[in-house]
mmCIF file of C-alpha atoms in Angstrom:
data_model
loop_
_atom_site.group_PDB
_atom_site.id
_atom_site.type_symbol
_atom_site.label_atom_id
_atom_site.label_comp_id
_atom_site.label_asym_id
_atom_site.label_seq_id
_atom_site.Cartn_x
_atom_site.Cartn_y
_atom_site.Cartn_z
ATOM 1 C CA MET L 1 27.906 10.295 8.533
ATOM 2 C CA THR L 2 26.379 9.944 12.196
ATOM 3 C CA ASP L 3 23.642 7.636 13.158
ATOM 4 C CA SER L 4 22.797 9.852 16.331
ATOM 5 C CA HIS L 5 19.620 8.543 18.000
ATOM 6 C CA PHE L 6 18.388 4.910 16.975
ATOM 7 C CA ILE L 7 15.934 3.503 19.536
ATOM 8 C CA SER L 8 15.107 0.071 19.512
ATOM 9 C CA ASP L 9 11.148 -0.773 18.868
ATOM 10 C CA PRO L 10 9.423 -3.854 20.214
ATOM 11 C CA ASN L 11 6.607 -3.790 18.169
ATOM 12 C CA PHE L 12 8.971 -3.303 15.068
ATOM 13 C CA ALA L 13 8.079 -6.688 13.695
ATOM 14 C CA ASN L 14 4.274 -5.770 13.367
ATOM 15 C CA ARG L 15 5.013 -2.633 11.335
ATOM 16 C CA GLN L 16 4.366 -2.465 7.479
ATOM 17 C CA PHE L 17 5.616 1.451 6.973
ATOM 18 C CA GLN L 18 8.095 3.977 8.143
ATOM 19 C CA ILE L 19 7.671 7.804 7.780
ATOM 20 C CA ILE L 20 10.429 9.749 6.965
ATOM 21 C CA VAL L 21 10.803 13.383 7.661
ATOM 22 C CA PRO L 22 13.949 15.135 6.002
ATOM 23 C CA VAL L 23 14.938 18.308 8.170
ATOM 24 C CA PHE L 24 17.146 21.259 7.448
ATOM 25 C CA ASN L 25 16.899 24.489 9.322
ATOM 26 C CA GLU L 26 13.383 23.709 10.604
ATOM 27 C CA GLU L 27 13.402 25.142 14.081
ATOM 28 C CA GLU L 28 10.795 27.652 13.761
ATOM 29 C CA ILE L 29 8.196 25.117 13.063
ATOM 30 C CA LEU L 30 9.714 21.935 14.589
ATOM 31 C CA GLU L 31 8.247 21.780 18.057
ATOM 32 C CA LYS L 32 4.830 22.355 16.676
ATOM 33 C CA VAL L 33 5.003 19.545 14.038
ATOM 34 C CA LEU L 34 6.314 17.240 16.757
ATOM 35 C CA ASN L 35 3.592 18.121 18.970
ATOM 36 C CA ILE L 36 0.644 17.377 16.498
ATOM 37 C CA ALA L 37 2.607 14.175 15.272
ATOM 38 C CA LYS L 38 2.577 13.118 19.095
ATOM 39 C CA GLU L 39 -1.021 14.044 19.568
ATOM 40 C CA SER L 40 -2.077 12.266 16.090
ATOM 41 C CA GLY L 41 -0.467 8.924 17.243
ATOM 42 C CA TYR L 42 2.245 8.782 14.460
ATOM 43 C CA LEU L 43 5.708 10.196 16.028
ATOM 44 C CA LYS L 44 6.614 6.610 16.934
ATOM 45 C CA TYR L 45 6.593 5.575 13.096
ATOM 46 C CA SER L 46 8.571 8.437 12.347
ATOM 47 C CA ILE L 47 12.430 8.565 11.361
ATOM 48 C CA PHE L 48 13.582 12.275 11.259
ATOM 49 C CA VAL L 49 17.159 12.596 9.057
ATOM 50 C CA ASP L 50 18.651 15.962 10.099
ATOM 51 C CA ASP L 51 20.796 16.848 6.700
ATOM 52 C CA ALA L 52 23.229 19.109 8.559
ATOM 53 C CA SER L 53 21.301 21.594 9.815
ATOM 54 C CA THR L 54 22.976 25.021 11.299
ATOM 55 C CA ASP L 55 20.040 25.878 13.511
ATOM 56 C CA SER L 56 18.619 24.138 16.541
ATOM 57 C CA SER L 57 17.032 21.344 14.703
ATOM 58 C CA LEU L 58 18.944 18.627 15.640
ATOM 59 C CA LYS L 59 19.148 19.866 19.468
ATOM 60 C CA ILE L 60 15.433 19.714 19.213
ATOM 61 C CA LEU L 61 14.918 16.434 17.451
ATOM 62 C CA GLN L 62 17.571 14.715 20.033
ATOM 63 C CA SER L 63 15.762 16.138 22.914
ATOM 64 C CA TRP L 64 12.393 15.014 21.967
ATOM 65 C CA ALA L 65 13.490 11.549 20.803
ATOM 66 C CA THR L 66 14.951 10.804 23.940
ATOM 67 C CA GLU L 67 11.316 11.511 25.663
ATOM 68 C CA GLU L 68 9.429 10.007 23.098
ATOM 69 C CA ASN L 69 11.211 7.094 21.629
ATOM 70 C CA PHE L 70 11.553 7.899 18.235
ATOM 71 C CA LYS L 71 14.314 7.411 15.180
ATOM 72 C CA VAL L 72 16.829 10.277 14.562
ATOM 73 C CA ILE L 73 19.829 10.305 11.885
ATOM 74 C CA HIS L 74 22.160 13.171 11.654
ATOM 75 C CA PHE L 75 24.315 13.729 8.865
ATOM 76 C CA PRO L 76 27.322 16.689 9.536
ATOM 77 C CA VAL L 77 27.644 17.174 5.789
ATOM 78 C CA ASN L 78 24.499 18.132 3.730
ATOM 79 C CA GLY L 79 23.399 15.502 0.849
ATOM 80 C CA LYS L 80 20.687 17.461 -0.188
ATOM 81 C CA LYS L 81 17.024 16.578 0.482
ATOM 82 C CA GLU L 82 16.900 12.986 -1.861
ATOM 83 C CA GLY L 83 20.546 12.368 -1.126
ATOM 84 C CA ALA L 84 19.783 12.240 2.800
ATOM 85 C CA ILE L 85 16.568 10.090 2.191
ATOM 86 C CA ARG L 86 18.392 7.866 0.256
ATOM 87 C CA VAL L 87 21.400 7.206 2.616
ATOM 88 C CA ALA L 88 19.003 7.042 5.507
ATOM 89 C CA MET L 89 17.060 4.442 3.860
ATOM 90 C CA GLU L 90 20.367 2.590 3.145
ATOM 91 C CA MET L 91 21.386 2.576 6.751
ATOM 92 C CA LEU L 92 18.019 1.070 7.615
ATOM 93 C CA GLN L 93 18.507 -1.695 5.416
ATOM 94 C CA LYS L 94 21.751 -2.451 6.485
ATOM 95 C CA LYS L 95 20.324 -2.816 9.694
ATOM 96 C CA GLY L 96 17.330 -5.091 8.794
ATOM 97 C CA GLU L 97 14.935 -2.147 9.745
ATOM 98 C CA LEU L 98 13.787 -0.912 6.393
ATOM 99 C CA LEU L 99 10.114 -1.676 6.109
ATOM 100 C CA PRO L 100 8.287 -2.490 2.688
ATOM 101 C CA TYR L 101 6.511 0.811 2.520
ATOM 102 C CA THR L 102 7.441 4.770 2.823
ATOM 103 C CA ILE L 103 5.418 7.726 3.669
ATOM 104 C CA LEU L 104 7.840 10.588 3.105
ATOM 105 C CA ILE L 105 6.861 14.260 4.352
ATOM 106 C CA ASP L 106 8.562 17.597 4.862
ATOM 107 C CA ALA L 107 9.362 18.629 8.070
ATOM 108 C CA ASP L 108 6.969 21.573 7.774
ATOM 109 C CA SER L 109 3.918 19.410 7.269
ATOM 110 C CA ILE L 110 1.533 17.291 9.460
ATOM 111 C CA ILE L 111 -0.921 14.153 8.399
ATOM 112 C CA GLU L 112 -4.267 14.457 9.256
ATOM 113 C CA ARG L 113 -7.511 12.073 8.337
ATOM 114 C CA THR L 114 -9.930 13.480 6.069
ATOM 115 C CA GLU L 115 -12.969 11.442 7.077
ATOM 116 C CA SER L 116 -12.607 8.293 9.401
ATOM 117 C CA GLU L 117 -12.147 8.917 13.036
ATOM 118 C CA ALA L 118 -9.461 6.029 13.296
ATOM 119 C CA PRO L 119 -5.991 6.626 14.076
ATOM 120 C CA ILE L 120 -3.727 7.641 11.499
ATOM 121 C CA HIS L 121 -1.601 4.737 11.437
ATOM 122 C CA THR L 122 -4.657 2.470 10.417
ATOM 123 C CA ALA L 123 -5.626 4.902 7.716
ATOM 124 C CA LEU L 124 -2.163 4.726 6.586
ATOM 125 C CA GLU L 125 -2.574 1.017 6.664
ATOM 126 C CA LYS L 126 -5.892 1.192 4.582
ATOM 127 C CA ALA L 127 -4.007 3.300 2.266
ATOM 128 C CA ILE L 128 -1.547 0.515 1.647
ATOM 129 C CA SER L 129 -4.314 -1.993 1.196
ATOM 130 C CA TYR L 130 -5.339 0.273 -1.639
ATOM 131 C CA LEU L 131 -2.297 0.550 -3.202
ATOM 132 C CA ASN L 132 -1.570 -3.099 -2.951
ATOM 133 C CA HIS L 133 -5.219 -3.850 -4.163
ATOM 134 C CA ASN L 134 -5.158 -1.950 -7.282
ATOM 135 C CA LYS L 135 -1.375 -2.736 -7.743
ATOM 136 C CA LEU L 136 0.132 0.478 -7.673
ATOM 137 C CA GLY L 137 3.536 1.807 -7.185
ATOM 138 C CA ALA L 138 2.927 4.869 -5.236
ATOM 139 C CA LEU L 139 0.202 7.043 -4.129
ATOM 140 C CA ALA L 140 -0.196 11.036 -3.979
ATOM 141 C CA LEU L 141 -1.768 11.943 -1.017
ATOM 142 C CA ARG L 142 -3.964 14.999 -0.599
ATOM 143 C CA LEU L 143 -1.980 18.284 0.072
ATOM 144 C CA GLU L 144 -3.553 21.309 1.988
ATOM 145 C CA ALA L 145 -1.677 24.558 3.040
ATOM 146 C CA VAL L 146 -1.955 25.471 6.585
ATOM 147 C CA SER L 147 -1.008 28.656 8.557
ATOM 148 C CA ASP L 148 -1.079 30.205 12.043
ATOM 149 C CA LYS L 149 -2.349 33.184 10.323
ATOM 150 C CA PRO L 150 -4.987 32.173 7.982
ATOM 151 C CA LEU L 151 -6.024 35.930 6.815
ATOM 152 C CA ASN L 152 -2.664 36.188 5.521
ATOM 153 C CA LEU L 153 -2.536 36.772 1.527
ATOM 154 C CA PHE L 154 0.471 34.373 1.323
ATOM 155 C CA TYR L 155 -1.776 31.522 2.808
ATOM 156 C CA ARG L 156 -4.349 32.148 0.801
ATOM 157 C CA SER L 157 -2.402 32.224 -2.208
ATOM 158 C CA ALA L 158 -0.742 28.755 -1.226
ATOM 159 C CA TYR L 159 -4.010 27.207 -0.258
ATOM 160 C CA ALA L 160 -5.137 28.399 -4.142
ATOM 161 C CA ASP L 161 -2.082 26.706 -5.386
ATOM 162 C CA PHE L 162 -2.556 23.432 -3.436
ATOM 163 C CA GLN L 163 -6.341 23.222 -4.277
ATOM 164 C CA GLY L 164 -5.182 23.613 -8.097
ATOM 165 C CA MET L 165 -2.344 20.520 -7.598
ATOM 166 C CA GLN L 166 -5.097 18.316 -6.276
ATOM 167 C CA PHE L 167 -7.699 18.771 -9.202
ATOM 168 C CA ASP L 168 -4.463 18.126 -11.536
ATOM 169 C CA ASN L 169 -3.578 14.939 -9.285
ATOM 170 C CA TRP L 170 -6.994 14.002 -9.259
ATOM 171 C CA LEU L 171 -7.532 14.431 -13.085
ATOM 172 C CA VAL L 172 -4.342 12.704 -14.274
ATOM 173 C CA SER L 173 -4.541 10.128 -11.731
ATOM 174 C CA LYS L 174 -7.697 8.719 -13.986
ATOM 175 C CA GLN L 175 -4.619 7.513 -16.501
ATOM 176 C CA PHE L 176 -2.911 6.203 -13.207
ATOM 177 C CA GLN L 177 -0.338 8.893 -13.505
ATOM 178 C CA THR L 178 0.244 12.107 -11.279
ATOM 179 C CA TRP L 179 1.902 15.673 -12.131
ATOM 180 C CA VAL L 180 4.045 15.428 -8.850
ATOM 181 C CA ILE L 181 4.182 13.126 -5.575
ATOM 182 C CA ASN L 182 5.452 15.665 -3.214
ATOM 183 C CA GLY L 183 7.798 14.986 -0.777
ATOM 184 C CA SER L 184 5.432 16.349 1.508
ATOM 185 C CA GLY L 185 2.705 13.870 0.876
ATOM 186 C CA GLY L 186 3.609 10.586 -0.784
ATOM 187 C CA LEU L 187 3.126 6.884 -0.231
ATOM 188 C CA PHE L 188 5.634 4.421 -1.795
ATOM 189 C CA GLU L 189 6.935 0.956 -2.231
ATOM 190 C CA THR L 190 10.223 1.291 -0.512
ATOM 191 C CA GLN L 191 12.348 -0.700 -2.739
ATOM 192 C CA ARG L 192 11.028 1.037 -5.670
ATOM 193 C CA LEU L 193 11.544 4.299 -4.227
ATOM 194 C CA LEU L 194 15.069 3.470 -2.898
ATOM 195 C CA GLY L 195 16.100 2.197 -6.111
ATOM 196 C CA ILE L 196 14.815 5.510 -7.915
ATOM 197 C CA LEU L 197 16.827 7.564 -5.226
ATOM 198 C CA GLN L 198 19.812 5.144 -5.911
ATOM 199 C CA THR L 199 19.855 6.506 -9.800
ATOM 200 C CA MET L 200 19.446 10.164 -8.814
ATOM 201 C CA VAL L 201 21.657 13.403 -8.422
ATOM 202 C CA PRO L 202 20.099 15.193 -5.791
ATOM 203 C CA ASP L 203 18.720 18.375 -6.578
ATOM 204 C CA PHE L 204 16.258 20.019 -3.965
ATOM 205 C CA GLU L 205 14.408 21.752 -6.620
ATOM 206 C CA THR L 206 13.595 19.022 -8.968
ATOM 207 C CA GLY L 207 13.592 15.539 -6.638
ATOM 208 C CA ASP L 208 9.657 15.348 -6.104
ATOM 209 C CA LEU L 209 9.203 15.716 -10.169
ATOM 210 C CA LEU L 210 12.106 13.551 -10.924
ATOM 211 C CA ILE L 211 10.731 10.854 -8.712
ATOM 212 C CA THR L 212 7.125 11.030 -10.009
ATOM 213 C CA VAL L 213 8.822 10.974 -13.507
ATOM 214 C CA GLU L 214 11.090 7.924 -13.071
ATOM 215 C CA LEU L 215 7.726 5.818 -11.754
ATOM 216 C CA MET L 216 5.923 6.854 -15.017
ATOM 217 C CA LYS L 217 8.813 6.115 -16.967
ATOM 218 C CA GLN L 218 9.038 2.965 -15.610
ATOM 219 C CA LYS L 219 5.015 2.451 -16.365
ATOM 220 C CA VAL L 220 4.255 1.923 -12.542
ATOM 221 C CA PRO L 221 0.863 2.918 -12.259
ATOM 222 C CA ILE L 222 0.238 5.533 -9.409
ATOM 223 C CA ALA L 223 -2.577 7.499 -8.163
ATOM 224 C CA TYR L 224 -4.275 10.419 -6.092
ATOM 225 C CA TYR L 225 -5.382 8.987 -2.778
ATOM 226 C CA PRO L 226 -7.747 12.100 -0.877
ATOM 227 C CA LEU L 227 -8.202 9.905 2.361
ATOM 228 C CA ILE L 228 -5.029 11.167 3.890
ATOM 229 C CA LYS L 229 -4.466 14.495 3.959
ATOM 230 C CA VAL L 230 -0.839 16.262 4.489
ATOM 231 C CA CYS L 231 -0.924 19.846 5.514
ATOM 232 C CA THR L 232 2.091 21.924 4.995
ATOM 233 C CA TYR L 233 2.703 25.075 6.805
ATOM 234 C CA VAL L 234 3.120 28.113 4.368
ATOM 235 C CA PRO L 235 5.732 30.566 4.352
ATOM 236 C CA ILE L 236 4.018 33.958 5.962
ATOM 237 C CA THR L 237 6.519 36.787 4.997
ATOM 238 C CA LEU L 238 7.345 37.966 1.008
ATOM 239 C CA PRO L 239 11.070 36.879 1.209
ATOM 240 C CA THR L 240 10.285 33.230 1.762
ATOM 241 C CA TYR L 241 7.211 33.048 -0.308
ATOM 242 C CA PHE L 242 9.104 34.379 -3.262
ATOM 243 C CA ASN L 243 11.847 31.846 -2.426
ATOM 244 C CA GLN L 244 9.642 28.927 -2.316
ATOM 245 C CA ARG L 245 7.773 29.988 -5.414
ATOM 246 C CA ARG L 246 11.082 30.857 -7.378
ATOM 247 C CA ARG L 247 12.352 27.081 -6.229
ATOM 248 C CA TRP L 248 8.885 25.495 -7.510
ATOM 249 C CA GLU L 249 9.231 27.450 -10.943
ATOM 250 C CA ARG L 250 13.113 26.620 -11.114
ATOM 251 C CA GLY L 251 12.414 22.615 -10.523
ATOM 252 C CA THR L 252 9.598 22.790 -13.209
ATOM 253 C CA ILE L 253 11.381 24.329 -16.030
ATOM 254 C CA LYS L 254 14.270 22.005 -15.330
ATOM 255 C CA ILE L 255 12.454 18.706 -15.345
ATOM 256 C CA LEU L 256 10.340 19.588 -18.385
ATOM 257 C CA TRP L 257 13.991 20.277 -19.974
ATOM 258 C CA TYR L 258 15.638 17.173 -18.521
ATOM 259 C CA GLU L 259 12.716 14.696 -19.569
ATOM 260 C CA ARG L 260 11.358 16.773 -22.561
ATOM 261 C CA LYS L 261 11.461 13.267 -24.709
ATOM 262 C CA PHE L 262 9.125 11.495 -22.119
ATOM 263 C CA TYR L 263 7.190 14.723 -21.728
ATOM 264 C CA ILE L 264 6.492 14.983 -25.663
#
């Protein structure tokens, strides 16, 4: 395990949250995501966790971190997504740098406002206030599909998928539950999230669903929060599109089987 690039932050004491971004072989999209995060003002709140990438992802992150003053943690052995997030959070906790709230987004995703012109960090702080006011443990943020080729068939299919997921989360959240708080768009109480991760066997296909199920099994109220939008770049080739969909299908089937008593 390597703590590869920690930057001291003079404003650390005034912050409520960190944005944790797990990264594995994202060289094709990483520069774009970093540029948007910088322009939108939330890059400095981000901690990128490189989970033993075999492409140039780590080199890109280290170069950017030197210039832009954000944290990068690198693991030489792949811990799978949830395992890498857990160890990164434990490292931050040991250093006294783990903040009370955590936003999880994937490395192919960006954060956008939906209405307000306020900075994104202000919108995230308002989401935290909403969470606390309603005594919630987590929020599922609004998910959108985005692509540089919006006329692409795979983008249109993904757009329909994400719209359906938004409706599901909106409907089920009326009972303070959701179907899934995606890793590409979730706000959590940090200690509750870490506690769940510490009991999980990392499995990239089921992680997001399992975190959500564990929150519901603990009878923790969770809700859908549409005022922050997380846009995920979608696959634009047939092999990558089908690989993603098969992974989602396998994860859903696994979690329905593993947690069948809960769902019944």
